[in-house]
mmCIF file of C-alpha atoms and ligand atoms in Angstrom:
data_model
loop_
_atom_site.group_PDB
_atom_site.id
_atom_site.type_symbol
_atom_site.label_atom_id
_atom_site.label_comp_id
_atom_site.label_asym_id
_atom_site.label_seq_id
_atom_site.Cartn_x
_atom_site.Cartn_y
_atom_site.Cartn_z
ATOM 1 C CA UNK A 1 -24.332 -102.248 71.747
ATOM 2 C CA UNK A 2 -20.888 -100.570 70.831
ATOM 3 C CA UNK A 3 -18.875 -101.949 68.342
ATOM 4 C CA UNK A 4 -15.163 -101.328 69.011
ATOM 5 C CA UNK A 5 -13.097 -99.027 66.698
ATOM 6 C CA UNK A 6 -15.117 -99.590 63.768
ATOM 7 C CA UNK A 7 -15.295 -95.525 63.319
ATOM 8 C CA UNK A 8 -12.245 -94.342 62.437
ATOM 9 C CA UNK A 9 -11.164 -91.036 63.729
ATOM 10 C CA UNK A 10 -10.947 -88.108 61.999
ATOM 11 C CA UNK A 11 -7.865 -86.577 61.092
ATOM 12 C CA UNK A 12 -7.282 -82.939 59.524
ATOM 13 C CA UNK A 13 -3.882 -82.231 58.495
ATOM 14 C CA UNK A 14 -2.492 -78.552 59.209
ATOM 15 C CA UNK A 15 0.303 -77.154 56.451
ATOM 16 C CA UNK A 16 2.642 -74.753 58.000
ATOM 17 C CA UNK A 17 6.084 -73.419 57.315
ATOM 18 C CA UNK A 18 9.210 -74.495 59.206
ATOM 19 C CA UNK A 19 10.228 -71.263 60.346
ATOM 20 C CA UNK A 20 10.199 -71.797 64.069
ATOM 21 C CA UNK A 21 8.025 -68.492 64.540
ATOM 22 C CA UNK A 22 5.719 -70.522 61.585
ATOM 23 C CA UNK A 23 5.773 -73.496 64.179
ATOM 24 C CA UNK A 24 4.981 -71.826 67.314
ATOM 25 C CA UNK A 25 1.943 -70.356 65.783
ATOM 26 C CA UNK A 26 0.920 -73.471 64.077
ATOM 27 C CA UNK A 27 1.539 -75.736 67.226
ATOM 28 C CA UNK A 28 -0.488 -73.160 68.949
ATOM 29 C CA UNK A 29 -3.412 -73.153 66.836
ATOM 30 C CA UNK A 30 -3.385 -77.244 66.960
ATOM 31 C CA UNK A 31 -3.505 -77.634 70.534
ATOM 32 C CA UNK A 32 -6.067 -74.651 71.094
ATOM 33 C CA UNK A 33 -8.160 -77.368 68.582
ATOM 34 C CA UNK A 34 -7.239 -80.387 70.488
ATOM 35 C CA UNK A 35 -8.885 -78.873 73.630
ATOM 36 C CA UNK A 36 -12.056 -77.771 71.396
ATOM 37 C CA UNK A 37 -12.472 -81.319 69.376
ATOM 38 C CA UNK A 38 -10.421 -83.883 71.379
ATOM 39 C CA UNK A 39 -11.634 -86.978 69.303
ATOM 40 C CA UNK A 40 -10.593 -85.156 66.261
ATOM 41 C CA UNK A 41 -6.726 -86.033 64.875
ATOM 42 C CA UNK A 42 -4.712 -83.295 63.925
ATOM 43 C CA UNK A 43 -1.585 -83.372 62.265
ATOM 44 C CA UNK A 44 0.704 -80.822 60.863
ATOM 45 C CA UNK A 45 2.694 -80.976 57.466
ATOM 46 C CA UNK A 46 5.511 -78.947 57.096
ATOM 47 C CA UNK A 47 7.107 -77.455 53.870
ATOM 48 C CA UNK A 48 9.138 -74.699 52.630
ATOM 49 C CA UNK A 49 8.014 -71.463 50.833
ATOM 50 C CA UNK A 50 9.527 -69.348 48.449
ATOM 51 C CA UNK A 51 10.070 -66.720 51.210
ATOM 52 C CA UNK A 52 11.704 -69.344 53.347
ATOM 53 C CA UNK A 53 14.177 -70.162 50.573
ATOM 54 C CA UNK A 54 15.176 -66.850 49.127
ATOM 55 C CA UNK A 55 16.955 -65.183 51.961
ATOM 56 C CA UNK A 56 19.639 -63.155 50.493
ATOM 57 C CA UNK A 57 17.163 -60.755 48.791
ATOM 58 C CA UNK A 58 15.266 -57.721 50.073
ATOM 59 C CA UNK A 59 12.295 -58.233 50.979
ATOM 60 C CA UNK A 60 10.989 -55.445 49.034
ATOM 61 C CA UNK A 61 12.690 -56.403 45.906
ATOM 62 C CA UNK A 62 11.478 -60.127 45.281
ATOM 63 C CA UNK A 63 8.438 -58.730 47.028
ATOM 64 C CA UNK A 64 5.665 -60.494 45.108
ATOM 65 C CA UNK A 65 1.997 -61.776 46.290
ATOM 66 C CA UNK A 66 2.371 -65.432 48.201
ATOM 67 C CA UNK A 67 5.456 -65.331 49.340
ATOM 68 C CA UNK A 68 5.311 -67.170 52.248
ATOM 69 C CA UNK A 69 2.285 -68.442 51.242
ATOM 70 C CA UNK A 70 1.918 -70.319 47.687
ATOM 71 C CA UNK A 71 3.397 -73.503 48.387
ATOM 72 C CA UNK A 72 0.670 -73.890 51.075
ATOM 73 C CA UNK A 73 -1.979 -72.567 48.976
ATOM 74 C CA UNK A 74 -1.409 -75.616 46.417
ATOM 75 C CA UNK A 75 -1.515 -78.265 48.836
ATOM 76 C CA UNK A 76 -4.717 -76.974 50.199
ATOM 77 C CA UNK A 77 -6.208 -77.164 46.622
ATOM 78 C CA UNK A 78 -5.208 -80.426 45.652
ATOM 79 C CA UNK A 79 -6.272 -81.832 49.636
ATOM 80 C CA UNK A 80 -3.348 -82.920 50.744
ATOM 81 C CA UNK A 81 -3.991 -80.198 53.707
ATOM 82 C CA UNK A 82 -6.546 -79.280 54.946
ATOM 83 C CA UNK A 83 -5.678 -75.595 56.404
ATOM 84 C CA UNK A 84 -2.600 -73.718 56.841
ATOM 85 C CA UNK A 85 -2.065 -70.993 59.526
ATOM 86 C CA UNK A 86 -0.243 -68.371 58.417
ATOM 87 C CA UNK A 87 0.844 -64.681 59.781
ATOM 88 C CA UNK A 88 -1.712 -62.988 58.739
ATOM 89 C CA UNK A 89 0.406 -59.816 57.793
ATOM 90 C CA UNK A 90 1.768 -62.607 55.313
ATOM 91 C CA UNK A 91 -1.216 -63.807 53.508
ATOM 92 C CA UNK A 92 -1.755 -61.503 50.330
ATOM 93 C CA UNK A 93 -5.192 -59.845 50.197
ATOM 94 C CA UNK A 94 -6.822 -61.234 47.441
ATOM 95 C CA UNK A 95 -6.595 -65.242 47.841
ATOM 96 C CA UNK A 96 -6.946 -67.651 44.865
ATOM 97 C CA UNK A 97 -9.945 -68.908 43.453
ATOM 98 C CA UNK A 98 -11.500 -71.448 45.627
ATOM 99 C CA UNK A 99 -10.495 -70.240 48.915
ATOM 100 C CA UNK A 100 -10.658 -67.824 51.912
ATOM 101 C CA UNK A 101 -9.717 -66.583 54.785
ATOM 102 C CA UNK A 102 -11.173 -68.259 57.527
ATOM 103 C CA UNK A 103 -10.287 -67.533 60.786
ATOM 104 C CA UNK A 104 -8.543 -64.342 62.553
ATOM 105 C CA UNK A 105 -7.141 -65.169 65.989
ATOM 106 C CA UNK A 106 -6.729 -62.629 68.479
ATOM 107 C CA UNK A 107 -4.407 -60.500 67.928
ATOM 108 C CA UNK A 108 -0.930 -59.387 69.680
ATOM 109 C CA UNK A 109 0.280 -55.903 70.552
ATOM 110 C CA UNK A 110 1.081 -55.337 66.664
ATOM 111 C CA UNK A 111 3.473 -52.766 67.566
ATOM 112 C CA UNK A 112 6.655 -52.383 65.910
ATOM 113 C CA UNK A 113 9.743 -52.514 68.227
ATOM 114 C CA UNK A 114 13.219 -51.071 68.439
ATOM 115 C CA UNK A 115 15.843 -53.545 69.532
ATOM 116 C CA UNK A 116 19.138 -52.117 69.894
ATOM 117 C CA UNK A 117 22.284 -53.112 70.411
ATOM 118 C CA UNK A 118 23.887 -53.570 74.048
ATOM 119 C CA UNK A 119 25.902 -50.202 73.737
ATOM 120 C CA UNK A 120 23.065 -48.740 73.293
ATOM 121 C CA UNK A 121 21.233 -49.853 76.383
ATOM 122 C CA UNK A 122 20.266 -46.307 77.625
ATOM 123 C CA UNK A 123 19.593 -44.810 74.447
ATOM 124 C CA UNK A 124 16.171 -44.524 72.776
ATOM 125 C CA UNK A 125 14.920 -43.676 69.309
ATOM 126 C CA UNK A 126 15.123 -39.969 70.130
ATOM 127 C CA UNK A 127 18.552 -40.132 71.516
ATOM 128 C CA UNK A 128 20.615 -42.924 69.104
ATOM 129 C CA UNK A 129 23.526 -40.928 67.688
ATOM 130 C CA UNK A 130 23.389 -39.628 64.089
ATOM 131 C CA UNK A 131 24.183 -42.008 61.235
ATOM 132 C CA UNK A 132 23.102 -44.503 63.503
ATOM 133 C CA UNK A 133 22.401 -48.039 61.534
ATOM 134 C CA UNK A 134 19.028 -49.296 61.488
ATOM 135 C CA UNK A 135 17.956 -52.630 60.395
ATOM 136 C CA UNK A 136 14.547 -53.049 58.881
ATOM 137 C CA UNK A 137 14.101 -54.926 55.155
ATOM 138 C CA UNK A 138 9.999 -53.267 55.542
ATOM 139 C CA UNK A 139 9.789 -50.275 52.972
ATOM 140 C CA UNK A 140 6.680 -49.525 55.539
ATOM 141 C CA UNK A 141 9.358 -49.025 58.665
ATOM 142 C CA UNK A 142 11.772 -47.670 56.492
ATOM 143 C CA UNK A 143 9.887 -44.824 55.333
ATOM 144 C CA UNK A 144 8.176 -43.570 58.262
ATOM 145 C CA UNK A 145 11.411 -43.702 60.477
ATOM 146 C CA UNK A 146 13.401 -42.015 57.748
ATOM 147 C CA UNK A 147 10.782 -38.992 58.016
ATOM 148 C CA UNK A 148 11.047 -38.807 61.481
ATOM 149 C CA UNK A 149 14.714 -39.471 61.960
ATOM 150 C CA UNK A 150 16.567 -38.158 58.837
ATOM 151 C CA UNK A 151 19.889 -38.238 60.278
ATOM 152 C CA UNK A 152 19.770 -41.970 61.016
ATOM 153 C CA UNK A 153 21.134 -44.916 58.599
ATOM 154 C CA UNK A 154 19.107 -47.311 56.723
ATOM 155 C CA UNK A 155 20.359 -50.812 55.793
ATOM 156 C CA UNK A 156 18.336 -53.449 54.799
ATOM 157 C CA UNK A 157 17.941 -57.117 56.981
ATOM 158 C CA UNK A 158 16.506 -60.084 56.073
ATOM 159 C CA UNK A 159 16.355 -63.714 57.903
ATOM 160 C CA UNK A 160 14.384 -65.240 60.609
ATOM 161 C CA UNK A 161 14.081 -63.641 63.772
ATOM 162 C CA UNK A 162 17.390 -65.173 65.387
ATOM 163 C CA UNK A 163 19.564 -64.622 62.359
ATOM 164 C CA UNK A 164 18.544 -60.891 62.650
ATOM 165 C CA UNK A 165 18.996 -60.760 66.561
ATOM 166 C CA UNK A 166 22.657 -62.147 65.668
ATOM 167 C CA UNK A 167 23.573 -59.742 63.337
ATOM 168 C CA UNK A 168 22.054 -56.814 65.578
ATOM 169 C CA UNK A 169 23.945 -58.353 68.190
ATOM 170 C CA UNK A 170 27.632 -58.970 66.194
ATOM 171 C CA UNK A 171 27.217 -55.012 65.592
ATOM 172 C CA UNK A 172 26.528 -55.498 61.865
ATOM 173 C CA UNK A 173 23.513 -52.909 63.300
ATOM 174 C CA UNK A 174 23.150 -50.548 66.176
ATOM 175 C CA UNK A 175 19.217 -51.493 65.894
ATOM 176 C CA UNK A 176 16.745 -53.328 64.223
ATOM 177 C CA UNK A 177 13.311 -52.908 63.902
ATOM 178 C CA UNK A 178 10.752 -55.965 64.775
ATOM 179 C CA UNK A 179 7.405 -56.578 65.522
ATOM 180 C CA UNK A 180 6.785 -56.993 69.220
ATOM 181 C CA UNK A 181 4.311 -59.884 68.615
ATOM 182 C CA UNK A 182 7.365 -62.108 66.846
ATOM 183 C CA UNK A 183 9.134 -61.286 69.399
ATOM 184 C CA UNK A 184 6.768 -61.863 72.449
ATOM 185 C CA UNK A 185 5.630 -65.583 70.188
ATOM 186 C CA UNK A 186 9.341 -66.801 70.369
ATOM 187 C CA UNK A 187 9.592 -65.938 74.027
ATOM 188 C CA UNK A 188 12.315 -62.953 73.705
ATOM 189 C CA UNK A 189 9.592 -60.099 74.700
ATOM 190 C CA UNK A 190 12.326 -59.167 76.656
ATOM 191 C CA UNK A 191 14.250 -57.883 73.605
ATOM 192 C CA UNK A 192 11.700 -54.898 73.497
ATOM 193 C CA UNK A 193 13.734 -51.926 74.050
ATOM 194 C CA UNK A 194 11.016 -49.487 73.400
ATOM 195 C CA UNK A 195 7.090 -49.634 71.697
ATOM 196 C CA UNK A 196 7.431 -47.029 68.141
ATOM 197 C CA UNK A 197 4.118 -45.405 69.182
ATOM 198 C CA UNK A 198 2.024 -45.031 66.248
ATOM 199 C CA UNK A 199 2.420 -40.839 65.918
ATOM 200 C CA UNK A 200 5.900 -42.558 64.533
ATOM 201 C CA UNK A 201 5.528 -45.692 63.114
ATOM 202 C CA UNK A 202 1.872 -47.026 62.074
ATOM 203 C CA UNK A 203 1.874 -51.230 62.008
ATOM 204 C CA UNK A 204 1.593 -53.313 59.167
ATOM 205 C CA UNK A 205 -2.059 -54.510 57.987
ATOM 206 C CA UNK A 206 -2.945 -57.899 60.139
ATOM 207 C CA UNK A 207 0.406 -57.841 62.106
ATOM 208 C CA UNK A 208 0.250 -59.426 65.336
ATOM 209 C CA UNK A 209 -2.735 -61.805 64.529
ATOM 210 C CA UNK A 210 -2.945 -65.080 63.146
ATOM 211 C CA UNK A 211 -5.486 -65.642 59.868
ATOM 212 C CA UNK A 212 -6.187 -69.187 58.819
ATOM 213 C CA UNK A 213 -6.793 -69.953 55.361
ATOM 214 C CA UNK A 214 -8.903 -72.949 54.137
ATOM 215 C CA UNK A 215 -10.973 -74.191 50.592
ATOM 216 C CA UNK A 216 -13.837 -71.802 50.274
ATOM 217 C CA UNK A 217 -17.132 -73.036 50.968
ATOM 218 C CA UNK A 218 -15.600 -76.076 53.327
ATOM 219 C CA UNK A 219 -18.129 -76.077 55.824
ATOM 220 C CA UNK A 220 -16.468 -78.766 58.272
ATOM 221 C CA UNK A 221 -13.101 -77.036 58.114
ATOM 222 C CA UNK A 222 -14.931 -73.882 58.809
ATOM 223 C CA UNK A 223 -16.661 -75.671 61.578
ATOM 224 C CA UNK A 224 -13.526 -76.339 63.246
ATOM 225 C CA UNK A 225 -11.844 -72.919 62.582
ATOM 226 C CA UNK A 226 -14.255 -70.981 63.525
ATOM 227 C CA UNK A 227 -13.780 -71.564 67.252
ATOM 228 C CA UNK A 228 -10.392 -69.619 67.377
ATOM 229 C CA UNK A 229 -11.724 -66.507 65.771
ATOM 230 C CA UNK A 230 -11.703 -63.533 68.193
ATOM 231 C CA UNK A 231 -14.238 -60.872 66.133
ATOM 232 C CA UNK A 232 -12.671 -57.948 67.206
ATOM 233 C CA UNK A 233 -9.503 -58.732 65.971
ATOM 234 C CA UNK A 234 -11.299 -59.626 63.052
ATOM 235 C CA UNK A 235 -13.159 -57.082 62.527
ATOM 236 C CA UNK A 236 -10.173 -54.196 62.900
ATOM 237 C CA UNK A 237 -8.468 -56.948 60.524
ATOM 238 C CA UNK A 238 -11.279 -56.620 57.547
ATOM 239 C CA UNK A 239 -10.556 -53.118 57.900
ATOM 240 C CA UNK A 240 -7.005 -53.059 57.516
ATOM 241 C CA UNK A 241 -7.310 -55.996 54.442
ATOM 242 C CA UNK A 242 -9.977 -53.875 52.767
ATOM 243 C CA UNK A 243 -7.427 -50.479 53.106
ATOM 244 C CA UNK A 244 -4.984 -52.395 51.543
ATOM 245 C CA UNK A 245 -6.499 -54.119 49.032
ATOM 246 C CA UNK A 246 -7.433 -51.293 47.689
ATOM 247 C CA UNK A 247 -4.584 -49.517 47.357
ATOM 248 C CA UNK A 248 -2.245 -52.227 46.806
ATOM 249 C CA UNK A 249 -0.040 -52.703 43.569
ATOM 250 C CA UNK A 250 1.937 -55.596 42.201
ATOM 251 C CA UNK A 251 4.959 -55.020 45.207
ATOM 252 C CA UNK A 252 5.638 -54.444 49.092
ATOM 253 C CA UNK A 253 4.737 -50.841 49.390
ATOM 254 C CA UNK A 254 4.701 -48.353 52.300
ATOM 255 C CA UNK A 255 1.473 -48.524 54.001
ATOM 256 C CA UNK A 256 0.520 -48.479 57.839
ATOM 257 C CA UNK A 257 -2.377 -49.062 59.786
ATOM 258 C CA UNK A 258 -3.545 -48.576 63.730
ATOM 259 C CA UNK A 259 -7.335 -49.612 64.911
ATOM 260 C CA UNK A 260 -9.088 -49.413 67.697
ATOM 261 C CA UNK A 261 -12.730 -50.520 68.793
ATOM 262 C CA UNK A 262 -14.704 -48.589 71.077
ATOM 263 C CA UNK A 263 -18.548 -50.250 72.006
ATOM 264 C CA UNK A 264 -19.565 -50.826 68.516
ATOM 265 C CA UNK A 265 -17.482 -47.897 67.143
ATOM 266 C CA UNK A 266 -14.199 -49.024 64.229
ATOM 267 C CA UNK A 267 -11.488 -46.320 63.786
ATOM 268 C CA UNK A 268 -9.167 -46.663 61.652
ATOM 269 C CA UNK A 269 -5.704 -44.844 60.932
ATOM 270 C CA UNK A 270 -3.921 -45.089 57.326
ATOM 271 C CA UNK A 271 -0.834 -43.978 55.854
ATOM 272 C CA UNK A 272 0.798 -43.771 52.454
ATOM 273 C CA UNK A 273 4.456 -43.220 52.806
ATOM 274 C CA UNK A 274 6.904 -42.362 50.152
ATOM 275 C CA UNK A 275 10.319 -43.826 50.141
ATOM 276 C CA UNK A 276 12.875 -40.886 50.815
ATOM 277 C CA UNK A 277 9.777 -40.383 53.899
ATOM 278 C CA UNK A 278 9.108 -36.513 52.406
ATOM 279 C CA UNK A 279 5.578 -37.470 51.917
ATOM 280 C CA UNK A 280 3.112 -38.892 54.277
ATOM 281 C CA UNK A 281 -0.494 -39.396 53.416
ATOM 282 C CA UNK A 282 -2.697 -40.310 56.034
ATOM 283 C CA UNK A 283 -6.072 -39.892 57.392
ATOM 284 C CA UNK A 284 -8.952 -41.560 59.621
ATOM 285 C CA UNK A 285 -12.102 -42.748 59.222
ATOM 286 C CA UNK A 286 -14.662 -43.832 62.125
ATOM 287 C CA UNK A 287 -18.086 -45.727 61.714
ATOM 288 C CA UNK A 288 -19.854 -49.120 62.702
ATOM 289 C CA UNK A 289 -18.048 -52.517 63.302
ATOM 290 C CA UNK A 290 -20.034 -54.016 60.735
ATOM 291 C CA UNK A 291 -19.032 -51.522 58.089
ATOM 292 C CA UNK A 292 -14.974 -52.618 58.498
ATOM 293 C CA UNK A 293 -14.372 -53.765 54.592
ATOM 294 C CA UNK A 294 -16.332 -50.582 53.357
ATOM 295 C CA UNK A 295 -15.011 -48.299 55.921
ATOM 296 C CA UNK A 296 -11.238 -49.822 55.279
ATOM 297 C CA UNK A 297 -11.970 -48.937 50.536
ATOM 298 C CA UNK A 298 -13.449 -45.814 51.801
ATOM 299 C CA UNK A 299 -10.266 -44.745 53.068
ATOM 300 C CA UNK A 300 -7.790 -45.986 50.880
ATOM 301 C CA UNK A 301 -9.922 -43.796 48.113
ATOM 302 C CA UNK A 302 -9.342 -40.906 50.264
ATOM 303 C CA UNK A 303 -5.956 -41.249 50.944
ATOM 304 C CA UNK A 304 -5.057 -42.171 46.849
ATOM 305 C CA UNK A 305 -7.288 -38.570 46.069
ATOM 306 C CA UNK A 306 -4.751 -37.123 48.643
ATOM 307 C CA UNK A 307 -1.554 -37.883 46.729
ATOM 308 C CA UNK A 308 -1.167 -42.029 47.365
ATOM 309 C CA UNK A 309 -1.583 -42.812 43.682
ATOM 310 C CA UNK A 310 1.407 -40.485 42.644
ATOM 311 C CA UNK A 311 3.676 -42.348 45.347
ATOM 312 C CA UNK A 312 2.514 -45.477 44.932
ATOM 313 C CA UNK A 313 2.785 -45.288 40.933
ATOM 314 C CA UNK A 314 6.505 -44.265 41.772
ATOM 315 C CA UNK A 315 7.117 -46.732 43.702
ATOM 316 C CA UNK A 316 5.619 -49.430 41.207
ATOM 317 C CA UNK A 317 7.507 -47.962 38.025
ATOM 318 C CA UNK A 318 11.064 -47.994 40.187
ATOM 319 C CA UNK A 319 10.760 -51.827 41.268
ATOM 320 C CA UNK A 320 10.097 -52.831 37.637
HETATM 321 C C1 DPM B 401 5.886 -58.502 55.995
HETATM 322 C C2 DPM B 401 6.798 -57.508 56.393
HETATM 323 C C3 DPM B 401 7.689 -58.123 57.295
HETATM 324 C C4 DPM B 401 7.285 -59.507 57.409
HETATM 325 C C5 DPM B 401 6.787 -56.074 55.907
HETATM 326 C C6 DPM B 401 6.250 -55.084 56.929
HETATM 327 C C7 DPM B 401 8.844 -57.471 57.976
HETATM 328 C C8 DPM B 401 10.055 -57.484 57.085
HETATM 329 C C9 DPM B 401 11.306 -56.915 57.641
HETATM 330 C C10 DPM B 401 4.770 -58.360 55.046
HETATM 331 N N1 DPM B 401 6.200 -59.697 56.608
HETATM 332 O O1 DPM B 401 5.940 -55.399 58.076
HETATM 333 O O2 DPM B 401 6.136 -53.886 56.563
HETATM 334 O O3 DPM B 401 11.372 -56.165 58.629
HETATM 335 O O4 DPM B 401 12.324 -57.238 57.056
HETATM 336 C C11 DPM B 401 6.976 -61.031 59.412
HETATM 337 C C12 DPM B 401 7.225 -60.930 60.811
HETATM 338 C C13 DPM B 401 6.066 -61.425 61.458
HETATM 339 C C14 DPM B 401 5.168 -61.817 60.469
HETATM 340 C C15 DPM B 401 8.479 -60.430 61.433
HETATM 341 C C16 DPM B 401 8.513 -58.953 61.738
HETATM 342 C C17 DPM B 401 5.820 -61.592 62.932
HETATM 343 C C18 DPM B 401 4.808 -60.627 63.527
HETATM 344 C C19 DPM B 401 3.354 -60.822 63.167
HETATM 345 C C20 DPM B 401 7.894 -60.598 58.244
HETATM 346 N N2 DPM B 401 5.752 -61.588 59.249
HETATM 347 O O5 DPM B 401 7.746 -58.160 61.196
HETATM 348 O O6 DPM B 401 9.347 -58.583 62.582
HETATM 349 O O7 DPM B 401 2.765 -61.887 63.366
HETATM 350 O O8 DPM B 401 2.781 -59.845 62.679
#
């Protein structure tokens, strides 16, 4: 005999950020759940982070760990969320005590893109004019373009996505510089004007995937989570995290990644990149899947013996 709604049903509350990119991503992840556990209740809480607030300053300059992600991280500690989805090119590599990444969706093309201007239609990144402008706030971008294209103009950008497509657009820039996967999210893939292949511009660590953080240890969170993950991405993600991590300072530094998977084969690509782009230090390393974290510490060692430190010590005594 059934008794009727004497169970209640479950509800686990999402946080996310209001950003609409945030949302998209967020209202994704909620209805790929709904399909997976449709007698669970999911609900998402909304709030805004420091990133979110502070838009007038570079990115590299107020630049600290948690950005986008602190306000989030407190909420999930004292319950009143149960997970937040975040971009996982957002979410600092070491997380505080008492919790952890997750889940890693599948990931995007994390390309970067060019978007240029409409005079510049026909024109590529080979063929913009000199002293072109080029919008990017990402020290990364910034200093790999500025080796390649000397002759070009860098000024900084920040905003969401559509307040940087406007001032691109008003000719405050003749381009901009974007990841394709914010792009493609928000439906303006067609903004695209041309893939920076990564001979010129290596991606940031996690960009283009999704990582879900939750309380360590929380078993039916993890439960839930879990069925989103897509292990390669994850996998070419530990690697990039573990690169980072290791080489990472106190600020937003200029480091790149590319990975690829081949049968049970990880390789992956890193670069150290000064600021004035006269120094690049990169190198690969190959080995199993299952070795991504090692494989990703491995490399960042090699690449700091190689001359990383020195920039990356520069770098860290300027910003003070
Ligand atoms: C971080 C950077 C940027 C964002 C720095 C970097 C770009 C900043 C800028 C850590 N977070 O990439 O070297 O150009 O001013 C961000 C975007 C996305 C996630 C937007 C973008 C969407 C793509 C994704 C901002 N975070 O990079 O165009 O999911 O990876």
């Amino acid at each position: 005999m059934s008794t009727s709604s004497s169970v209640a049903t479950r509800t686990i509350r999402i946080g996310s950020r209001k950003s609409q990119l945030a949302l998209v991503q967020t209202h994704w992840v909620r209805d790929e759940l709904k399909k997976q556990f449709p007698d669970i209740h999911f609900e998402v809480k909304t709030m805004e982070t420091q990133g979110d607030k502070v838009l007038d300053v570079s990115l590299s300059k107020i630049g600290d760990k948690g950005l986008f992600t602190q306000e989030l991280e407190n909420d999930m500690l004292d319950g009143s969320i149960d997970f937040a989805v975040h971009s996982l090119k957002d979410l600092p590599t070491r997380l505080p005590e008492g919790l952890m990444l997750g889940c890693v969706t599948e990931r995007e093309d994390p390309a970067d893109a060019l978007v240029v201007h409409e005079k510049h239609q026909d024109k590529q990144l080979d063929t913009l004019p000199e002293g072109a402008v080029i919008g990017t706030s990402s020290l990364r971008r910034l200093a790999q373009l500025r080796h390649h294209y000397p002759h070009f103009t860098f000024k900084d950008i920040r905003g969401n996505l559509n307040t940087r497509l406007r001032k691109l657009d008003e000719g405050q820039y003749d381009a901009i510089i974007l990841a394709v996967a914010g792009l493609q999210r928000l439906g303006m893939g067609n903004r695209v004007h041309q893939n920076l292949p990564p001979e010129i511009s290596l991606h940031a660590v996690g960009q283009g995937a999704l990582g879900i953080e939750c309380r360590s240890g929380d078993d039916d969170i993890l439960t839930v989570i879990k069925t989103l993950e897509h292990v390669p991405t994850a996998d070419r993600c530990y690697a990039e995290r573990a690169f980072l991590r290791e080489l990472e300072g106190g600020c937003q530094v200029p480091i790149g990644v590319n990975t690829t998977i081949e049968g049970d084969q990880l390789t992956l690509v890193g670069i150290v990149a000064s600021l004035d782009g006269q120094q690049l230090i990169k190198d690969t390393i190959s080995g199993p899947r299952a070795s991504a974290d090692p494989m990703g510490t491995d490399l960042a060692k090699r690449v700091r013996a190689a001359g990383a430190l020195e920039i990356l010590d520069a770098i860290a005594a300027g910003s003070r």
